[in-house]
Amino acid sequence: MKIRNALTFALTFCALVAAILLVAGCGDKATTRDIAPGNTATTTDEHADHGHDLEGNHAATPAAQPAGTTGKVRETMDSGGYTYVKLSMADDEVWVAGPVTAGIEVGREIGFSGAMEMRDFHAKSLDRTFDRILFVSGFTGAGTANPHGGTPGVDQPLSGTKTKLENAHVEGVRKADGGYTIAEVYDRAAELKNQEVAVRGRIVKFSRNIMGTNWMHIQDGSGDDDTSDLTVTTDGHGQVGDIVLVKGPLSVDKDFGAGYRYHVIIEGASVTKE
């Protein structure tokens, strides 16, 4: 019961702050604005090669807010479409990443809003792994955010630039009894919107605990390159290669913000391995 309550809270919180999965920029080279004496950034090697793909490989969880949401800037840099800031907050120091924002300087007091914590996050543009970092929806008292904020950047924790996988030309998957093929879900999306649908497919990608839920992509061999892949969110589990029966409400033209748009997606589905 405690686990279920915790998951419910996490899902509610994540829905409120999904917009933090932002941000502009496309440069791979870090531009360091200033670094406070004695706080030179270092690259850690013990978590090397933690890459991030479609919906990410690391858990994003609601952040336990530090004491207060303001702090003094100890270090700051722009890289990979984010402004990274190391803040001294009460008795804690924490790394925070948000939209590229002008006017953040070492020694200045700034705040932030809408935080999601990630552990062992590897920033590709910095070639650096952060043991703990907060991704925030914005900085306060810090100047102006980049007007192109909201477009996922190089270091995005969740990659929303592509919400469908390539057609894997899956074979051997039969249509669910009383259900639909993936191609039919796309073709009849307007008719099936908000209705419970049943779809059988093979898992071609599975990502755990992203925005408080698990994400899978299934394909059944139907459809063309634009209609062959179906995204599903679920509390259930599976592995790539599993054939599963998915049942849940179909959302149409779902927009999570920050470029995460799905023409069709089954949310909160039950998943049965076959």
PDB file of C-alpha atoms in Angstrom:
ATOM      1  CA  MET A   1       0.000   0.000   0.000  1.00  0.00           C
ATOM      2  CA  LYS A   2       2.854   2.384   0.833  1.00  0.00           C
ATOM      3  CA  ILE A   3       4.457   1.641  -2.523  1.00  0.00           C
ATOM      4  CA  ARG A   4       1.164   2.256  -4.356  1.00  0.00           C
ATOM      5  CA  ASN A   5       0.648   5.559  -2.480  1.00  0.00           C
ATOM      6  CA  ALA A   6       4.179   6.645  -3.261  1.00  0.00           C
ATOM      7  CA  LEU A   7       3.713   5.809  -6.939  1.00  0.00           C
ATOM      8  CA  THR A   8       0.420   7.752  -7.019  1.00  0.00           C
ATOM      9  CA  PHE A   9       2.150  10.796  -5.525  1.00  0.00           C
ATOM     10  CA  ALA A  10       5.037  10.500  -7.971  1.00  0.00           C
ATOM     11  CA  LEU A  11       2.729  10.266 -10.971  1.00  0.00           C
ATOM     12  CA  THR A  12       0.707  13.288  -9.784  1.00  0.00           C
ATOM     13  CA  PHE A  13       3.820  15.351  -9.196  1.00  0.00           C
ATOM     14  CA  CYS A  14       5.360  14.334 -12.505  1.00  0.00           C
ATOM     15  CA  ALA A  15       2.248  15.378 -14.376  1.00  0.00           C
ATOM     16  CA  LEU A  16       2.497  18.835 -12.837  1.00  0.00           C
ATOM     17  CA  VAL A  17       6.133  19.315 -13.728  1.00  0.00           C
ATOM     18  CA  ALA A  18       6.388  17.451 -17.011  1.00  0.00           C
ATOM     19  CA  ALA A  19       7.254  20.783 -18.612  1.00  0.00           C
ATOM     20  CA  ILE A  20      10.703  20.626 -17.111  1.00  0.00           C
ATOM     21  CA  LEU A  21      11.678  18.248 -19.877  1.00  0.00           C
ATOM     22  CA  LEU A  22      12.903  21.161 -21.832  1.00  0.00           C
ATOM     23  CA  VAL A  23      15.325  22.899 -23.337  1.00  0.00           C
ATOM     24  CA  ALA A  24      16.980  24.816 -26.167  1.00  0.00           C
ATOM     25  CA  GLY A  25      20.415  24.588 -27.649  1.00  0.00           C
ATOM     26  CA  CYS A  26      22.465  22.249 -29.750  1.00  0.00           C
ATOM     27  CA  GLY A  27      26.135  22.977 -28.977  1.00  0.00           C
ATOM     28  CA  ASP A  28      28.334  20.202 -27.724  1.00  0.00           C
ATOM     29  CA  LYS A  29      31.078  22.365 -26.265  1.00  0.00           C
ATOM     30  CA  ALA A  30      30.682  23.676 -22.749  1.00  0.00           C
ATOM     31  CA  THR A  31      30.907  27.441 -22.377  1.00  0.00           C
ATOM     32  CA  THR A  32      31.959  28.211 -18.825  1.00  0.00           C
ATOM     33  CA  ARG A  33      30.935  31.700 -17.764  1.00  0.00           C
ATOM     34  CA  ASP A  34      32.690  31.717 -14.420  1.00  0.00           C
ATOM     35  CA  ILE A  35      33.893  29.307 -11.778  1.00  0.00           C
ATOM     36  CA  ALA A  36      34.293  30.293  -8.158  1.00  0.00           C
ATOM     37  CA  PRO A  37      37.781  29.743  -6.696  1.00  0.00           C
ATOM     38  CA  GLY A  38      38.176  26.298  -5.234  1.00  0.00           C
ATOM     39  CA  ASN A  39      35.183  24.894  -7.088  1.00  0.00           C
ATOM     40  CA  THR A  40      36.647  23.796 -10.411  1.00  0.00           C
ATOM     41  CA  ALA A  41      34.423  21.284 -12.192  1.00  0.00           C
ATOM     42  CA  THR A  42      35.865  17.777 -12.459  1.00  0.00           C
ATOM     43  CA  THR A  43      34.896  14.823 -14.591  1.00  0.00           C
ATOM     44  CA  THR A  44      33.942  11.655 -12.774  1.00  0.00           C
ATOM     45  CA  ASP A  45      34.759   8.313 -14.352  1.00  0.00           C
ATOM     46  CA  GLU A  46      33.025   5.820 -12.103  1.00  0.00           C
ATOM     47  CA  HIS A  47      29.710   6.243 -13.953  1.00  0.00           C
ATOM     48  CA  ALA A  48      31.130   6.573 -17.469  1.00  0.00           C
ATOM     49  CA  ASP A  49      29.127   5.567 -20.533  1.00  0.00           C
ATOM     50  CA  HIS A  50      25.696   6.089 -18.991  1.00  0.00           C
ATOM     51  CA  GLY A  51      24.012   7.131 -22.254  1.00  0.00           C
ATOM     52  CA  HIS A  52      20.444   8.388 -22.642  1.00  0.00           C
ATOM     53  CA  ASP A  53      18.145   7.305 -25.461  1.00  0.00           C
ATOM     54  CA  LEU A  54      14.473   7.483 -26.265  1.00  0.00           C
ATOM     55  CA  GLU A  55      12.795   7.849 -22.903  1.00  0.00           C
ATOM     56  CA  GLY A  56      16.057   7.725 -20.958  1.00  0.00           C
ATOM     57  CA  ASN A  57      17.852   5.057 -18.964  1.00  0.00           C
ATOM     58  CA  HIS A  58      17.828   6.600 -15.507  1.00  0.00           C
ATOM     59  CA  ALA A  59      15.043   7.209 -13.045  1.00  0.00           C
ATOM     60  CA  ALA A  60      13.575  10.688 -12.811  1.00  0.00           C
ATOM     61  CA  THR A  61      11.893  11.256  -9.456  1.00  0.00           C
ATOM     62  CA  PRO A  62      10.200  14.170  -7.712  1.00  0.00           C
ATOM     63  CA  ALA A  63      12.952  16.080  -5.962  1.00  0.00           C
ATOM     64  CA  ALA A  64      13.063  16.374  -2.210  1.00  0.00           C
ATOM     65  CA  GLN A  65      13.382  20.142  -2.146  1.00  0.00           C
ATOM     66  CA  PRO A  66      16.499  21.480  -0.435  1.00  0.00           C
ATOM     67  CA  ALA A  67      15.969  23.859   2.464  1.00  0.00           C
ATOM     68  CA  GLY A  68      14.545  26.789   0.537  1.00  0.00           C
ATOM     69  CA  THR A  69      14.558  27.141  -3.224  1.00  0.00           C
ATOM     70  CA  THR A  70      17.172  29.872  -3.432  1.00  0.00           C
ATOM     71  CA  GLY A  71      20.908  29.732  -3.090  1.00  0.00           C
ATOM     72  CA  LYS A  72      24.199  31.394  -3.913  1.00  0.00           C
ATOM     73  CA  VAL A  73      25.810  30.554  -7.242  1.00  0.00           C
ATOM     74  CA  ARG A  74      29.149  28.801  -6.760  1.00  0.00           C
ATOM     75  CA  GLU A  75      29.692  27.713 -10.368  1.00  0.00           C
ATOM     76  CA  THR A  76      27.808  28.108 -13.644  1.00  0.00           C
ATOM     77  CA  MET A  77      28.143  27.151 -17.289  1.00  0.00           C
ATOM     78  CA  ASP A  78      26.056  26.812 -20.447  1.00  0.00           C
ATOM     79  CA  SER A  79      26.277  23.506 -22.291  1.00  0.00           C
ATOM     80  CA  GLY A  80      24.151  21.145 -24.328  1.00  0.00           C
ATOM     81  CA  GLY A  81      21.101  23.413 -24.265  1.00  0.00           C
ATOM     82  CA  TYR A  82      21.099  23.925 -20.492  1.00  0.00           C
ATOM     83  CA  THR A  83      22.401  26.380 -17.942  1.00  0.00           C
ATOM     84  CA  TYR A  84      24.110  24.365 -15.207  1.00  0.00           C
ATOM     85  CA  VAL A  85      24.416  25.990 -11.792  1.00  0.00           C
ATOM     86  CA  LYS A  86      26.030  24.770  -8.590  1.00  0.00           C
ATOM     87  CA  LEU A  87      24.147  26.352  -5.700  1.00  0.00           C
ATOM     88  CA  SER A  88      25.012  26.665  -2.027  1.00  0.00           C
ATOM     89  CA  MET A  89      21.721  26.225  -0.197  1.00  0.00           C
ATOM     90  CA  ALA A  90      21.647  26.292   3.598  1.00  0.00           C
ATOM     91  CA  ASP A  91      23.803  23.300   4.592  1.00  0.00           C
ATOM     92  CA  ASP A  92      23.787  21.703   1.159  1.00  0.00           C
ATOM     93  CA  GLU A  93      25.330  22.209  -2.265  1.00  0.00           C
ATOM     94  CA  VAL A  94      23.365  21.016  -5.273  1.00  0.00           C
ATOM     95  CA  TRP A  95      23.711  21.058  -9.052  1.00  0.00           C
ATOM     96  CA  VAL A  96      20.711  22.461 -10.900  1.00  0.00           C
ATOM     97  CA  ALA A  97      20.036  22.508 -14.655  1.00  0.00           C
ATOM     98  CA  GLY A  98      17.422  24.615 -16.411  1.00  0.00           C
ATOM     99  CA  PRO A  99      16.702  26.645 -19.553  1.00  0.00           C
ATOM    100  CA  VAL A 100      19.652  28.596 -20.921  1.00  0.00           C
ATOM    101  CA  THR A 101      19.401  31.815 -18.895  1.00  0.00           C
ATOM    102  CA  ALA A 102      21.376  35.046 -19.093  1.00  0.00           C
ATOM    103  CA  GLY A 103      22.501  36.977 -16.036  1.00  0.00           C
ATOM    104  CA  ILE A 104      23.519  34.105 -13.758  1.00  0.00           C
ATOM    105  CA  GLU A 105      26.812  35.024 -12.108  1.00  0.00           C
ATOM    106  CA  VAL A 106      28.975  33.520  -9.382  1.00  0.00           C
ATOM    107  CA  GLY A 107      28.078  35.004  -6.010  1.00  0.00           C
ATOM    108  CA  ARG A 108      24.551  35.943  -7.033  1.00  0.00           C
ATOM    109  CA  GLU A 109      21.474  34.714  -5.169  1.00  0.00           C
ATOM    110  CA  ILE A 110      18.993  32.947  -7.457  1.00  0.00           C
ATOM    111  CA  GLY A 111      16.053  30.617  -7.085  1.00  0.00           C
ATOM    112  CA  PHE A 112      14.314  27.953  -9.128  1.00  0.00           C
ATOM    113  CA  SER A 113      10.929  26.310  -9.571  1.00  0.00           C
ATOM    114  CA  GLY A 114       9.603  22.911 -10.613  1.00  0.00           C
ATOM    115  CA  ALA A 115      12.335  20.393  -9.773  1.00  0.00           C
ATOM    116  CA  MET A 116      12.856  16.773 -10.770  1.00  0.00           C
ATOM    117  CA  GLU A 117      15.845  14.866  -9.429  1.00  0.00           C
ATOM    118  CA  MET A 118      18.014  12.553 -11.513  1.00  0.00           C
ATOM    119  CA  ARG A 119      20.808  10.331 -10.257  1.00  0.00           C
ATOM    120  CA  ASP A 120      23.940   9.406 -12.201  1.00  0.00           C
ATOM    121  CA  PHE A 121      23.018  11.739 -15.056  1.00  0.00           C
ATOM    122  CA  HIS A 122      25.680  11.864 -17.764  1.00  0.00           C
ATOM    123  CA  ALA A 123      25.885  15.220 -19.583  1.00  0.00           C
ATOM    124  CA  LYS A 124      27.305  14.278 -22.960  1.00  0.00           C
ATOM    125  CA  SER A 125      28.384  17.800 -23.896  1.00  0.00           C
ATOM    126  CA  LEU A 126      30.378  18.108 -20.662  1.00  0.00           C
ATOM    127  CA  ASP A 127      31.550  14.487 -20.625  1.00  0.00           C
ATOM    128  CA  ARG A 128      30.627  14.570 -16.972  1.00  0.00           C
ATOM    129  CA  THR A 129      28.377  12.492 -14.737  1.00  0.00           C
ATOM    130  CA  PHE A 130      26.450  14.184 -11.951  1.00  0.00           C
ATOM    131  CA  ASP A 131      25.729  11.936  -8.978  1.00  0.00           C
ATOM    132  CA  ARG A 132      22.676  14.079  -8.289  1.00  0.00           C
ATOM    133  CA  ILE A 133      21.165  16.932 -10.284  1.00  0.00           C
ATOM    134  CA  LEU A 134      17.853  18.785 -10.260  1.00  0.00           C
ATOM    135  CA  PHE A 135      16.240  19.619 -13.594  1.00  0.00           C
ATOM    136  CA  VAL A 136      14.084  22.698 -13.103  1.00  0.00           C
ATOM    137  CA  SER A 137      11.457  24.507 -15.152  1.00  0.00           C
ATOM    138  CA  GLY A 138      13.145  27.865 -14.661  1.00  0.00           C
ATOM    139  CA  PHE A 139      15.403  30.135 -12.639  1.00  0.00           C
ATOM    140  CA  THR A 140      14.143  33.169 -10.731  1.00  0.00           C
ATOM    141  CA  GLY A 141      15.988  36.413 -10.146  1.00  0.00           C
ATOM    142  CA  ALA A 142      18.422  35.455 -12.883  1.00  0.00           C
ATOM    143  CA  GLY A 143      17.660  37.391 -16.031  1.00  0.00           C
ATOM    144  CA  THR A 144      16.029  36.090 -19.185  1.00  0.00           C
ATOM    145  CA  ALA A 145      15.667  32.518 -20.375  1.00  0.00           C
ATOM    146  CA  ASN A 146      16.490  31.625 -23.948  1.00  0.00           C
ATOM    147  CA  PRO A 147      13.348  32.251 -26.047  1.00  0.00           C
ATOM    148  CA  HIS A 148      13.897  28.895 -27.737  1.00  0.00           C
ATOM    149  CA  GLY A 149      13.624  27.066 -24.417  1.00  0.00           C
ATOM    150  CA  GLY A 150      11.436  23.989 -24.644  1.00  0.00           C
ATOM    151  CA  THR A 151      13.290  22.348 -27.498  1.00  0.00           C
ATOM    152  CA  PRO A 152      15.184  19.343 -26.121  1.00  0.00           C
ATOM    153  CA  GLY A 153      18.941  19.798 -26.153  1.00  0.00           C
ATOM    154  CA  VAL A 154      22.001  17.606 -26.296  1.00  0.00           C
ATOM    155  CA  ASP A 155      21.957  16.776 -22.598  1.00  0.00           C
ATOM    156  CA  GLN A 156      18.222  16.106 -22.337  1.00  0.00           C
ATOM    157  CA  PRO A 157      17.316  13.617 -19.589  1.00  0.00           C
ATOM    158  CA  LEU A 158      14.413  12.397 -21.689  1.00  0.00           C
ATOM    159  CA  SER A 159      14.834  12.481 -25.405  1.00  0.00           C
ATOM    160  CA  GLY A 160      11.610  13.734 -26.943  1.00  0.00           C
ATOM    161  CA  THR A 161      12.955  14.625 -30.354  1.00  0.00           C
ATOM    162  CA  LYS A 162      11.701  11.304 -31.686  1.00  0.00           C
ATOM    163  CA  THR A 163       8.656   9.677 -30.134  1.00  0.00           C
ATOM    164  CA  LYS A 164       8.354   6.738 -32.530  1.00  0.00           C
ATOM    165  CA  LEU A 165      10.882   4.033 -33.294  1.00  0.00           C
ATOM    166  CA  GLU A 166      11.767   2.828 -36.759  1.00  0.00           C
ATOM    167  CA  ASN A 167       9.731   0.010 -38.235  1.00  0.00           C
ATOM    168  CA  ALA A 168      11.314  -3.247 -37.022  1.00  0.00           C
ATOM    169  CA  HIS A 169       9.200  -5.338 -39.446  1.00  0.00           C
ATOM    170  CA  VAL A 170       8.035  -7.604 -36.638  1.00  0.00           C
ATOM    171  CA  GLU A 171       6.607 -10.990 -37.623  1.00  0.00           C
ATOM    172  CA  GLY A 172       4.509 -13.647 -35.928  1.00  0.00           C
ATOM    173  CA  VAL A 173       2.200 -11.414 -33.883  1.00  0.00           C
ATOM    174  CA  ARG A 174      -1.512 -12.144 -34.242  1.00  0.00           C
ATOM    175  CA  LYS A 175      -4.231  -9.578 -33.694  1.00  0.00           C
ATOM    176  CA  ALA A 176      -5.763  -9.492 -30.198  1.00  0.00           C
ATOM    177  CA  ASP A 177      -9.228 -11.039 -29.896  1.00  0.00           C
ATOM    178  CA  GLY A 178     -11.688  -8.162 -29.902  1.00  0.00           C
ATOM    179  CA  GLY A 179      -8.784  -5.771 -30.293  1.00  0.00           C
ATOM    180  CA  TYR A 180      -6.895  -3.862 -32.935  1.00  0.00           C
ATOM    181  CA  THR A 181      -3.664  -3.970 -34.846  1.00  0.00           C
ATOM    182  CA  ILE A 182      -1.350  -1.016 -34.366  1.00  0.00           C
ATOM    183  CA  ALA A 183      -2.110   0.196 -37.877  1.00  0.00           C
ATOM    184  CA  GLU A 184      -5.836   0.102 -37.060  1.00  0.00           C
ATOM    185  CA  VAL A 185      -5.251   2.148 -33.916  1.00  0.00           C
ATOM    186  CA  TYR A 186      -3.689   4.873 -36.049  1.00  0.00           C
ATOM    187  CA  ASP A 187      -6.348   4.603 -38.777  1.00  0.00           C
ATOM    188  CA  ARG A 188      -9.245   4.755 -36.300  1.00  0.00           C
ATOM    189  CA  ALA A 189      -7.677   7.115 -33.766  1.00  0.00           C
ATOM    190  CA  ALA A 190     -10.503   9.671 -33.836  1.00  0.00           C
ATOM    191  CA  GLU A 191     -13.108   6.947 -33.307  1.00  0.00           C
ATOM    192  CA  LEU A 192     -11.155   5.184 -30.534  1.00  0.00           C
ATOM    193  CA  LYS A 193     -10.081   8.290 -28.614  1.00  0.00           C
ATOM    194  CA  ASN A 194     -10.478   7.836 -24.829  1.00  0.00           C
ATOM    195  CA  GLN A 195     -11.775   4.283 -25.301  1.00  0.00           C
ATOM    196  CA  GLU A 196     -10.108   1.201 -23.862  1.00  0.00           C
ATOM    197  CA  VAL A 197      -8.352  -0.740 -26.569  1.00  0.00           C
ATOM    198  CA  ALA A 198      -6.566  -4.082 -26.662  1.00  0.00           C
ATOM    199  CA  VAL A 199      -3.430  -4.470 -28.750  1.00  0.00           C
ATOM    200  CA  ARG A 200      -0.981  -7.355 -28.999  1.00  0.00           C
ATOM    201  CA  GLY A 201       2.598  -6.557 -29.928  1.00  0.00           C
ATOM    202  CA  ARG A 202       6.252  -7.308 -29.462  1.00  0.00           C
ATOM    203  CA  ILE A 203       8.236  -5.004 -27.175  1.00  0.00           C
ATOM    204  CA  VAL A 204      10.942  -3.240 -29.181  1.00  0.00           C
ATOM    205  CA  LYS A 205      11.944  -0.864 -26.392  1.00  0.00           C
ATOM    206  CA  PHE A 206      11.365  -0.739 -22.627  1.00  0.00           C
ATOM    207  CA  SER A 207      12.353   2.067 -20.251  1.00  0.00           C
ATOM    208  CA  ARG A 208      11.812   1.934 -16.501  1.00  0.00           C
ATOM    209  CA  ASN A 209      10.618   4.608 -14.102  1.00  0.00           C
ATOM    210  CA  ILE A 210      10.565   7.664 -16.331  1.00  0.00           C
ATOM    211  CA  MET A 211       8.261  10.422 -15.078  1.00  0.00           C
ATOM    212  CA  GLY A 212       7.017   7.961 -12.481  1.00  0.00           C
ATOM    213  CA  THR A 213       5.982   5.212 -14.884  1.00  0.00           C
ATOM    214  CA  ASN A 214       7.381   2.625 -17.294  1.00  0.00           C
ATOM    215  CA  TRP A 215       7.403   3.231 -21.045  1.00  0.00           C
ATOM    216  CA  MET A 216       7.355   0.641 -23.794  1.00  0.00           C
ATOM    217  CA  HIS A 217       7.193   0.652 -27.564  1.00  0.00           C
ATOM    218  CA  ILE A 218       5.400  -2.242 -29.210  1.00  0.00           C
ATOM    219  CA  GLN A 219       5.090  -3.286 -32.841  1.00  0.00           C
ATOM    220  CA  ASP A 220       3.063  -6.043 -34.520  1.00  0.00           C
ATOM    221  CA  GLY A 221       4.216  -5.904 -38.134  1.00  0.00           C
ATOM    222  CA  SER A 222       1.259  -3.837 -39.309  1.00  0.00           C
ATOM    223  CA  GLY A 223       1.431  -0.285 -40.604  1.00  0.00           C
ATOM    224  CA  ASP A 224       4.049   1.653 -42.506  1.00  0.00           C
ATOM    225  CA  ASP A 225       7.011   3.604 -41.149  1.00  0.00           C
ATOM    226  CA  ASP A 226       4.680   6.230 -39.653  1.00  0.00           C
ATOM    227  CA  THR A 227       2.119   3.849 -38.159  1.00  0.00           C
ATOM    228  CA  SER A 228       4.067   0.769 -37.063  1.00  0.00           C
ATOM    229  CA  ASP A 229       5.108   1.814 -33.542  1.00  0.00           C
ATOM    230  CA  LEU A 230       2.848   2.318 -30.526  1.00  0.00           C
ATOM    231  CA  THR A 231       3.938   3.889 -27.234  1.00  0.00           C
ATOM    232  CA  VAL A 232       2.499   2.556 -23.972  1.00  0.00           C
ATOM    233  CA  THR A 233       2.862   3.751 -20.380  1.00  0.00           C
ATOM    234  CA  THR A 234       2.331   1.182 -17.652  1.00  0.00           C
ATOM    235  CA  ASP A 235       3.099   0.068 -14.115  1.00  0.00           C
ATOM    236  CA  GLY A 236       3.835  -3.335 -15.614  1.00  0.00           C
ATOM    237  CA  HIS A 237       7.131  -4.707 -16.794  1.00  0.00           C
ATOM    238  CA  GLY A 238       8.577  -6.447 -19.803  1.00  0.00           C
ATOM    239  CA  GLN A 239      11.687  -7.049 -21.833  1.00  0.00           C
ATOM    240  CA  VAL A 240      12.589  -6.334 -25.416  1.00  0.00           C
ATOM    241  CA  GLY A 241      11.388  -9.280 -27.479  1.00  0.00           C
ATOM    242  CA  ASP A 242       8.431 -10.173 -25.241  1.00  0.00           C
ATOM    243  CA  ILE A 243       5.030 -10.528 -26.894  1.00  0.00           C
ATOM    244  CA  VAL A 244       2.487  -8.766 -24.698  1.00  0.00           C
ATOM    245  CA  LEU A 245      -1.222  -8.021 -24.652  1.00  0.00           C
ATOM    246  CA  VAL A 246      -1.771  -4.370 -23.785  1.00  0.00           C
ATOM    247  CA  LYS A 247      -5.106  -2.976 -22.599  1.00  0.00           C
ATOM    248  CA  GLY A 248      -5.792   0.633 -21.699  1.00  0.00           C
ATOM    249  CA  PRO A 249      -7.361   3.952 -22.699  1.00  0.00           C
ATOM    250  CA  LEU A 250      -6.168   5.461 -25.956  1.00  0.00           C
ATOM    251  CA  SER A 251      -5.071   9.095 -25.901  1.00  0.00           C
ATOM    252  CA  VAL A 252      -4.914  10.952 -29.200  1.00  0.00           C
ATOM    253  CA  ASP A 253      -2.638  13.888 -30.030  1.00  0.00           C
ATOM    254  CA  LYS A 254      -1.186  13.780 -26.529  1.00  0.00           C
ATOM    255  CA  ASP A 255       1.233  16.630 -25.848  1.00  0.00           C
ATOM    256  CA  PHE A 256       3.386  16.357 -22.728  1.00  0.00           C
ATOM    257  CA  GLY A 257       5.146  19.602 -23.640  1.00  0.00           C
ATOM    258  CA  ALA A 258       8.768  20.223 -24.612  1.00  0.00           C
ATOM    259  CA  GLY A 259       8.377  18.367 -27.893  1.00  0.00           C
ATOM    260  CA  TYR A 260       6.946  15.149 -26.420  1.00  0.00           C
ATOM    261  CA  ARG A 261       3.949  14.683 -28.697  1.00  0.00           C
ATOM    262  CA  TYR A 262       2.232  11.425 -29.557  1.00  0.00           C
ATOM    263  CA  HIS A 263      -0.476  11.037 -32.164  1.00  0.00           C
ATOM    264  CA  VAL A 264      -1.605   7.909 -30.310  1.00  0.00           C
ATOM    265  CA  ILE A 265      -0.491   6.557 -26.933  1.00  0.00           C
ATOM    266  CA  ILE A 266      -2.007   4.063 -24.494  1.00  0.00           C
ATOM    267  CA  GLU A 267      -1.621   5.384 -20.948  1.00  0.00           C
ATOM    268  CA  GLY A 268      -1.789   3.448 -17.686  1.00  0.00           C
ATOM    269  CA  ALA A 269      -2.124   0.153 -19.523  1.00  0.00           C
ATOM    270  CA  SER A 270      -2.290  -3.351 -18.132  1.00  0.00           C
ATOM    271  CA  VAL A 271       0.350  -5.573 -19.707  1.00  0.00           C
ATOM    272  CA  THR A 272       0.148  -9.362 -19.941  1.00  0.00           C
ATOM    273  CA  LYS A 273       3.132 -11.327 -21.201  1.00  0.00           C
ATOM    274  CA  GLU A 274       2.239 -14.173 -23.542  1.00  0.00           C
TER     275      GLU A 274
END
